[in-house]
PDB file of C-alpha atoms in Angstrom:
ATOM      1  CA  MET P 180     -45.602 -29.816   5.044  1.00 41.00           C
ATOM      2  CA  PHE P 181     -46.673 -27.526   2.422  1.00 46.00           C
ATOM      3  CA  SER P 182     -50.009 -29.079   3.100  1.00 49.00           C
ATOM      4  CA  ALA P 183     -50.431 -27.334   5.964  1.00 51.00           C
ATOM      5  CA  GLN P 184     -49.047 -24.521   5.460  1.00 48.00           C
ATOM      6  CA  ALA P 185     -51.365 -23.799   1.750  1.00 52.00           C
ATOM      7  CA  PHE P 186     -54.329 -24.529   4.269  1.00 55.00           C
ATOM      8  CA  SER P 187     -53.106 -22.223   6.753  1.00 54.00           C
ATOM      9  CA  TRP P 188     -52.756 -19.390   4.170  1.00 53.00           C
ATOM     10  CA  ARG P 189     -56.360 -20.815   2.964  1.00 57.00           C
ATOM     11  CA  SER P 190     -57.629 -20.290   6.392  1.00 58.00           C
ATOM     12  CA  PHE P 191     -56.368 -16.968   7.029  1.00 53.00           C
ATOM     13  CA  TYR P 192     -57.383 -15.523   3.929  1.00 54.00           C
ATOM     14  CA  ILE P 193     -61.273 -17.558   4.804  1.00 53.00           C
ATOM     15  CA  PHE P 194     -60.650 -14.674   8.604  1.00 53.00           C
ATOM     16  CA  LEU P 195     -59.372 -11.726   5.581  1.00 49.00           C
ATOM     17  CA  ALA P 196     -61.880 -11.728   3.549  1.00 52.00           C
ATOM     18  CA  ARG P 197     -65.404 -11.809   5.412  1.00 53.00           C
ATOM     19  CA  PRO P 198     -66.480 -13.952   2.736  1.00 52.00           C
ATOM     20  CA  SER P 199     -70.612 -12.899   2.257  1.00 53.00           C
ATOM     21  CA  GLY P 200     -73.682 -14.565   1.248  1.00 54.00           C
ATOM     22  CA  ASP P 201     -74.225 -17.654   0.379  1.00 53.00           C
ATOM     23  CA  THR P 202     -70.229 -18.207   0.609  1.00 58.00           C
ATOM     24  CA  VAL P 203     -70.516 -18.092   4.635  1.00 57.00           C
ATOM     25  CA  PHE P 204     -71.741 -20.782   4.654  1.00 58.00           C
ATOM     26  CA  PHE P 205     -69.547 -23.606   2.745  1.00 63.00           C
ATOM     27  CA  GLN P 206     -65.784 -21.521   3.528  1.00 70.00           C
ATOM     28  CA  TYR P 207     -66.536 -21.501   7.213  1.00 73.00           C
ATOM     29  CA  GLY P 208     -68.202 -24.822   7.254  1.00 73.00           C
ATOM     30  CA  TYR P 209     -65.537 -26.545   5.615  1.00 77.00           C
ATOM     31  CA  LEU P 210     -62.291 -24.955   7.765  1.00 81.00           C
ATOM     32  CA  ALA P 211     -64.694 -26.062  10.784  1.00 81.00           C
ATOM     33  CA  SER P 212     -64.541 -29.286   9.308  1.00 82.00           C
ATOM     34  CA  LYS P 213     -60.829 -29.208   8.548  1.00 85.00           C
ATOM     35  CA  TYR P 214     -60.498 -27.992  12.199  1.00 89.00           C
ATOM     36  CA  ALA P 215     -62.671 -31.274  13.268  1.00 90.00           C
ATOM     37  CA  ALA P 216     -60.347 -34.141  11.264  1.00 89.00           C
ATOM     38  CA  LEU P 217     -57.112 -32.156  12.113  1.00 91.00           C
ATOM     39  CA  ALA P 218     -58.086 -32.846  16.273  1.00 93.00           C
ATOM     40  CA  PHE P 219     -59.688 -35.821  15.339  1.00 92.00           C
ATOM     41  CA  TRP P 220     -56.618 -37.172  14.021  1.00 93.00           C
ATOM     42  CA  TYR P 221     -53.819 -35.124  16.358  1.00 94.00           C
ATOM     43  CA  LEU P 222     -55.906 -36.568  19.573  1.00 93.00           C
ATOM     44  CA  TYR P 223     -55.653 -40.109  18.312  1.00 93.00           C
ATOM     45  CA  ALA P 224     -51.893 -39.371  16.766  1.00 92.00           C
ATOM     46  CA  ALA P 225     -51.593 -38.700  20.777  1.00 93.00           C
ATOM     47  CA  LEU P 226     -53.382 -41.618  21.836  1.00 92.00           C
ATOM     48  CA  LEU P 227     -50.896 -43.948  20.061  1.00 91.00           C
ATOM     49  CA  ALA P 228     -48.154 -42.956  20.971  1.00 89.00           C
ATOM     50  CA  SER P 229     -47.669 -45.582  23.412  1.00 87.00           C
ATOM     51  CA  PRO P 230     -49.009 -48.572  22.378  1.00 89.00           C
ATOM     52  CA  LEU P 231     -47.383 -47.550  18.775  1.00 88.00           C
ATOM     53  CA  THR P 232     -43.823 -46.724  20.472  1.00 88.00           C
ATOM     54  CA  GLN P 233     -43.716 -50.128  22.781  1.00 89.00           C
ATOM     55  CA  LEU P 234     -45.061 -52.229  19.651  1.00 90.00           C
ATOM     56  CA  PHE P 235     -42.091 -51.292  17.481  1.00 89.00           C
ATOM     57  CA  PRO P 236     -39.738 -50.598  19.294  1.00 88.00           C
ATOM     58  CA  ASN P 237     -37.877 -49.806  16.583  1.00 89.00           C
ATOM     59  CA  LEU P 238     -40.111 -46.917  14.808  1.00 86.00           C
ATOM     60  CA  PRO P 239     -37.781 -44.046  13.656  1.00 88.00           C
ATOM     61  CA  TYR P 240     -37.846 -40.981  15.723  1.00 89.00           C
ATOM     62  CA  ARG P 241     -38.893 -42.517  18.462  1.00 87.00           C
ATOM     63  CA  MET P 242     -38.554 -40.721  21.002  1.00 88.00           C
ATOM     64  CA  ILE P 243     -39.422 -37.828  19.838  1.00 90.00           C
ATOM     65  CA  TYR P 244     -42.714 -38.803  18.763  1.00 88.00           C
ATOM     66  CA  VAL P 245     -43.429 -39.975  21.744  1.00 87.00           C
ATOM     67  CA  LYS P 246     -41.675 -36.824  24.069  1.00 88.00           C
ATOM     68  CA  ALA P 247     -43.870 -34.857  21.074  1.00 90.00           C
ATOM     69  CA  ARG P 248     -47.509 -36.425  22.033  1.00 90.00           C
ATOM     70  CA  ARG P 249     -47.764 -33.312  25.485  1.00 89.00           C
ATOM     71  CA  ALA P 250     -47.886 -31.492  21.936  1.00 91.00           C
ATOM     72  CA  ILE P 251     -49.734 -33.321  19.803  1.00 92.00           C
ATOM     73  CA  GLY P 252     -52.758 -33.310  22.443  1.00 92.00           C
ATOM     74  CA  ALA P 253     -51.971 -29.273  23.127  1.00 92.00           C
ATOM     75  CA  SER P 254     -52.746 -29.581  18.944  1.00 92.00           C
ATOM     76  CA  ALA P 255     -55.743 -31.769  19.167  1.00 93.00           C
ATOM     77  CA  PHE P 256     -57.101 -29.383  21.280  1.00 94.00           C
ATOM     78  CA  LEU P 257     -56.264 -26.613  19.620  1.00 93.00           C
ATOM     79  CA  PHE P 258     -58.275 -28.004  16.432  1.00 93.00           C
ATOM     80  CA  GLY P 259     -61.188 -28.774  18.663  1.00 93.00           C
ATOM     81  CA  LEU P 260     -61.783 -25.493  20.327  1.00 93.00           C
ATOM     82  CA  LEU P 261     -61.300 -23.744  17.136  1.00 91.00           C
ATOM     83  CA  HIS P 262     -63.909 -26.642  15.685  1.00 90.00           C
ATOM     84  CA  GLY P 263     -65.849 -25.525  18.373  1.00 88.00           C
ATOM     85  CA  VAL P 264     -66.027 -22.256  18.332  1.00 87.00           C
ATOM     86  CA  ILE P 265     -66.566 -21.747  14.058  1.00 84.00           C
ATOM     87  CA  ASN P 266     -69.440 -23.966  14.388  1.00 80.00           C
ATOM     88  CA  PHE P 267     -70.904 -22.179  17.388  1.00 79.00           C
ATOM     89  CA  PHE P 268     -70.875 -18.650  15.056  1.00 76.00           C
ATOM     90  CA  LEU P 269     -71.717 -20.367  11.841  1.00 73.00           C
ATOM     91  CA  ILE P 270     -75.063 -21.391  13.185  1.00 67.00           C
ATOM     92  CA  GLY P 271     -76.028 -17.803  15.006  1.00 67.00           C
ATOM     93  CA  GLY P 272     -74.144 -18.024  18.563  1.00 69.00           C
ATOM     94  CA  LEU P 273     -76.662 -18.761  21.577  1.00 72.00           C
ATOM     95  CA  ALA P 274     -79.216 -18.050  19.852  1.00 73.00           C
ATOM     96  CA  GLY P 275     -78.436 -20.986  17.184  1.00 71.00           C
ATOM     97  CA  PHE P 276     -77.248 -23.410  19.125  1.00 74.00           C
ATOM     98  CA  LEU P 277     -80.793 -23.638  21.418  1.00 74.00           C
ATOM     99  CA  LYS P 278     -82.359 -23.214  17.448  1.00 73.00           C
ATOM    100  CA  ILE P 279     -80.438 -26.290  16.842  1.00 70.00           C
ATOM    101  CA  THR P 280     -80.882 -28.411  19.732  1.00 69.00           C
ATOM    102  CA  SER P 281     -85.049 -28.276  20.235  1.00 74.00           C
ATOM    103  CA  ASP P 282     -83.906 -31.403  17.680  1.00 71.00           C
ATOM    104  CA  SER P 283     -82.984 -34.272  20.856  1.00 73.00           C
ATOM    105  CA  GLN P 284     -80.729 -35.843  17.992  1.00 72.00           C
ATOM    106  CA  TYR P 285     -78.367 -32.627  17.741  1.00 74.00           C
ATOM    107  CA  LEU P 286     -78.815 -32.207  22.073  1.00 78.00           C
ATOM    108  CA  ILE P 287     -77.444 -36.016  22.132  1.00 80.00           C
ATOM    109  CA  ALA P 288     -74.869 -35.333  19.573  1.00 79.00           C
ATOM    110  CA  PHE P 289     -72.994 -31.775  20.931  1.00 84.00           C
ATOM    111  CA  SER P 290     -73.250 -33.014  24.753  1.00 86.00           C
ATOM    112  CA  PRO P 291     -70.457 -36.041  24.110  1.00 90.00           C
ATOM    113  CA  SER P 292     -68.327 -33.344  22.591  1.00 89.00           C
ATOM    114  CA  PHE P 293     -69.135 -30.312  25.143  1.00 90.00           C
ATOM    115  CA  VAL P 294     -68.329 -33.018  28.435  1.00 94.00           C
ATOM    116  CA  ALA P 295     -65.138 -33.738  25.584  1.00 94.00           C
ATOM    117  CA  LEU P 296     -64.132 -30.614  24.824  1.00 93.00           C
ATOM    118  CA  ILE P 297     -64.040 -29.670  28.856  1.00 95.00           C
ATOM    119  CA  ILE P 298     -62.055 -32.670  29.271  1.00 94.00           C
ATOM    120  CA  LEU P 299     -59.587 -31.589  26.643  1.00 93.00           C
ATOM    121  CA  THR P 300     -59.575 -27.804  28.546  1.00 94.00           C
ATOM    122  CA  LEU P 301     -58.345 -29.715  31.656  1.00 92.00           C
ATOM    123  CA  MET P 302     -55.667 -31.699  29.084  1.00 91.00           C
ATOM    124  CA  ALA P 303     -54.449 -28.572  28.029  1.00 91.00           C
ATOM    125  CA  LEU P 304     -54.485 -26.370  30.979  1.00 92.00           C
ATOM    126  CA  THR P 305     -52.118 -29.527  33.370  1.00 90.00           C
ATOM    127  CA  SER P 306     -50.291 -29.871  30.150  1.00 85.00           C
ATOM    128  CA  PHE P 307     -46.894 -27.431  31.526  1.00 86.00           C
ATOM    129  CA  ASP P 308     -44.538 -28.510  32.944  1.00 85.00           C
ATOM    130  CA  SER P 309     -45.596 -26.544  36.001  1.00 88.00           C
ATOM    131  CA  MET P 310     -48.708 -28.038  36.903  1.00 87.00           C
ATOM    132  CA  VAL P 311     -46.846 -31.306  36.143  1.00 83.00           C
ATOM    133  CA  VAL P 312     -45.558 -31.216  39.191  1.00 87.00           C
ATOM    134  CA  LYS P 313     -47.559 -29.124  41.186  1.00 89.00           C
ATOM    135  CA  LEU P 314     -50.412 -32.093  40.502  1.00 86.00           C
ATOM    136  CA  GLY P 315     -48.574 -35.257  41.257  1.00 84.00           C
ATOM    137  CA  VAL P 316     -49.992 -38.759  41.520  1.00 85.00           C
ATOM    138  CA  TRP P 317     -53.225 -36.917  39.968  1.00 88.00           C
ATOM    139  CA  LEU P 318     -52.273 -35.897  36.999  1.00 85.00           C
ATOM    140  CA  LYS P 319     -52.023 -38.856  35.847  1.00 85.00           C
ATOM    141  CA  ARG P 320     -55.905 -39.980  36.802  1.00 87.00           C
ATOM    142  CA  LEU P 321     -56.646 -36.393  35.827  1.00 88.00           C
ATOM    143  CA  HIS P 322     -55.157 -37.412  31.883  1.00 86.00           C
ATOM    144  CA  ARG P 323     -56.792 -40.673  31.256  1.00 89.00           C
ATOM    145  CA  LEU P 324     -59.724 -38.802  31.034  1.00 92.00           C
ATOM    146  CA  VAL P 325     -58.246 -38.631  27.507  1.00 92.00           C
ATOM    147  CA  TYR P 326     -59.775 -41.824  26.474  1.00 92.00           C
ATOM    148  CA  ILE P 327     -63.514 -40.856  27.795  1.00 93.00           C
ATOM    149  CA  ALA P 328     -62.836 -37.645  25.500  1.00 93.00           C
ATOM    150  CA  ALA P 329     -62.186 -39.689  22.790  1.00 92.00           C
ATOM    151  CA  VAL P 330     -65.320 -41.908  22.764  1.00 92.00           C
ATOM    152  CA  LEU P 331     -67.257 -38.798  23.419  1.00 93.00           C
ATOM    153  CA  ILE P 332     -65.787 -37.761  20.272  1.00 91.00           C
ATOM    154  CA  VAL P 333     -66.537 -40.896  17.930  1.00 89.00           C
ATOM    155  CA  ILE P 334     -69.963 -40.287  19.491  1.00 88.00           C
ATOM    156  CA  HIS P 335     -70.456 -37.162  18.602  1.00 87.00           C
ATOM    157  CA  ALA P 336     -68.964 -37.531  15.062  1.00 85.00           C
ATOM    158  CA  SER P 337     -70.975 -40.603  14.091  1.00 84.00           C
ATOM    159  CA  ILE P 338     -74.333 -38.586  14.971  1.00 81.00           C
ATOM    160  CA  LEU P 339     -73.556 -35.922  13.060  1.00 77.00           C
ATOM    161  CA  ILE P 340     -71.205 -36.925   9.662  1.00 74.00           C
ATOM    162  CA  PRO P 341     -74.360 -39.258   8.206  1.00 66.00           C
ATOM    163  CA  ASP P 342     -76.137 -36.852   9.237  1.00 61.00           C
ATOM    164  CA  LYS P 343     -77.116 -34.833   6.058  1.00 56.00           C
ATOM    165  CA  LYS P 344     -80.420 -32.814   8.331  1.00 57.00           C
ATOM    166  CA  TYR P 345     -78.148 -31.252  10.000  1.00 56.00           C
ATOM    167  CA  LEU P 346     -75.504 -29.090   7.385  1.00 55.00           C
ATOM    168  CA  SER P 347     -79.026 -28.388   5.088  1.00 59.00           C
ATOM    169  CA  CYS P 348     -80.667 -26.789   8.513  1.00 60.00           C
ATOM    170  CA  LEU P 349     -78.034 -24.998   9.044  1.00 56.00           C
ATOM    171  CA  ARG P 350     -77.731 -23.816   5.690  1.00 59.00           C
ATOM    172  CA  ASN P 351     -80.858 -22.983   5.834  1.00 62.00           C
ATOM    173  CA  MET P 352     -80.518 -20.677   9.348  1.00 59.00           C
ATOM    174  CA  ILE P 353     -78.012 -18.541   7.810  1.00 57.00           C
ATOM    175  CA  GLU P 354     -80.159 -17.518   4.787  1.00 62.00           C
ATOM    176  CA  GLN P 355     -83.330 -16.822   6.828  1.00 63.00           C
ATOM    177  CA  ASP P 356     -80.867 -15.038   8.872  1.00 61.00           C
ATOM    178  CA  ILE P 357     -79.478 -12.822   6.278  1.00 60.00           C
ATOM    179  CA  ALA P 358     -83.195 -12.626   4.769  1.00 65.00           C
ATOM    180  CA  THR P 359     -83.849 -10.578   7.390  1.00 67.00           C
ATOM    181  CA  ASN P 360     -80.700  -9.012   8.370  1.00 62.00           C
ATOM    182  CA  PRO P 361     -78.686  -8.138   5.548  1.00 56.00           C
ATOM    183  CA  THR P 362     -76.213  -6.544   8.093  1.00 54.00           C
ATOM    184  CA  SER P 363     -75.428  -9.377  10.758  1.00 47.00           C
ATOM    185  CA  THR P 364     -72.301 -10.727  11.319  1.00 46.00           C
ATOM    186  CA  ALA P 365     -74.089 -13.769   9.462  1.00 44.00           C
ATOM    187  CA  SER P 366     -73.425 -11.749   5.811  1.00 42.00           C
ATOM    188  CA  GLY P 367     -69.910 -11.237   6.174  1.00 44.00           C
ATOM    189  CA  ARG P 368     -70.290  -6.777   6.633  1.00 40.00           C
TER     190      ARG P 368
END
């Protein structure tokens, strides 16, 4: 509990302080990577709710865990969205995205994550009680797409995590932006 609160306060500080210069990349990069990790673990915690409770019928707080699965999945969507938004603006918005995706490796890495985020968005939008009633049998079919999203997220992470060139490319883009336009949003002013 304490570590989650400390992380939340650190995140709040990063956005209020609006770091400038060299710290922009590291602070926002740190925050984006933590959101990615949280989204990943929340998604897999939601996916494992039924198998774990069936495999271990005496699991403590079993029913609470199963009932919280929808909220855990919505949290996975929220953290995934935050990860995507921070990284999008960290690389310089659309211009930075087009520059990064000119390399086919990054386009291959970002495409599955974008599709996964769309699937998670659909799931988050249909996770309300009223939507559960309206969609009926179609809800279960739609929510089975989460397994595809989970695989796409693993593909995205397996391409980008070991690639140190991606991080240096992001840093170089931010440094160039700061050097050419010191009043830009990337500099934090």
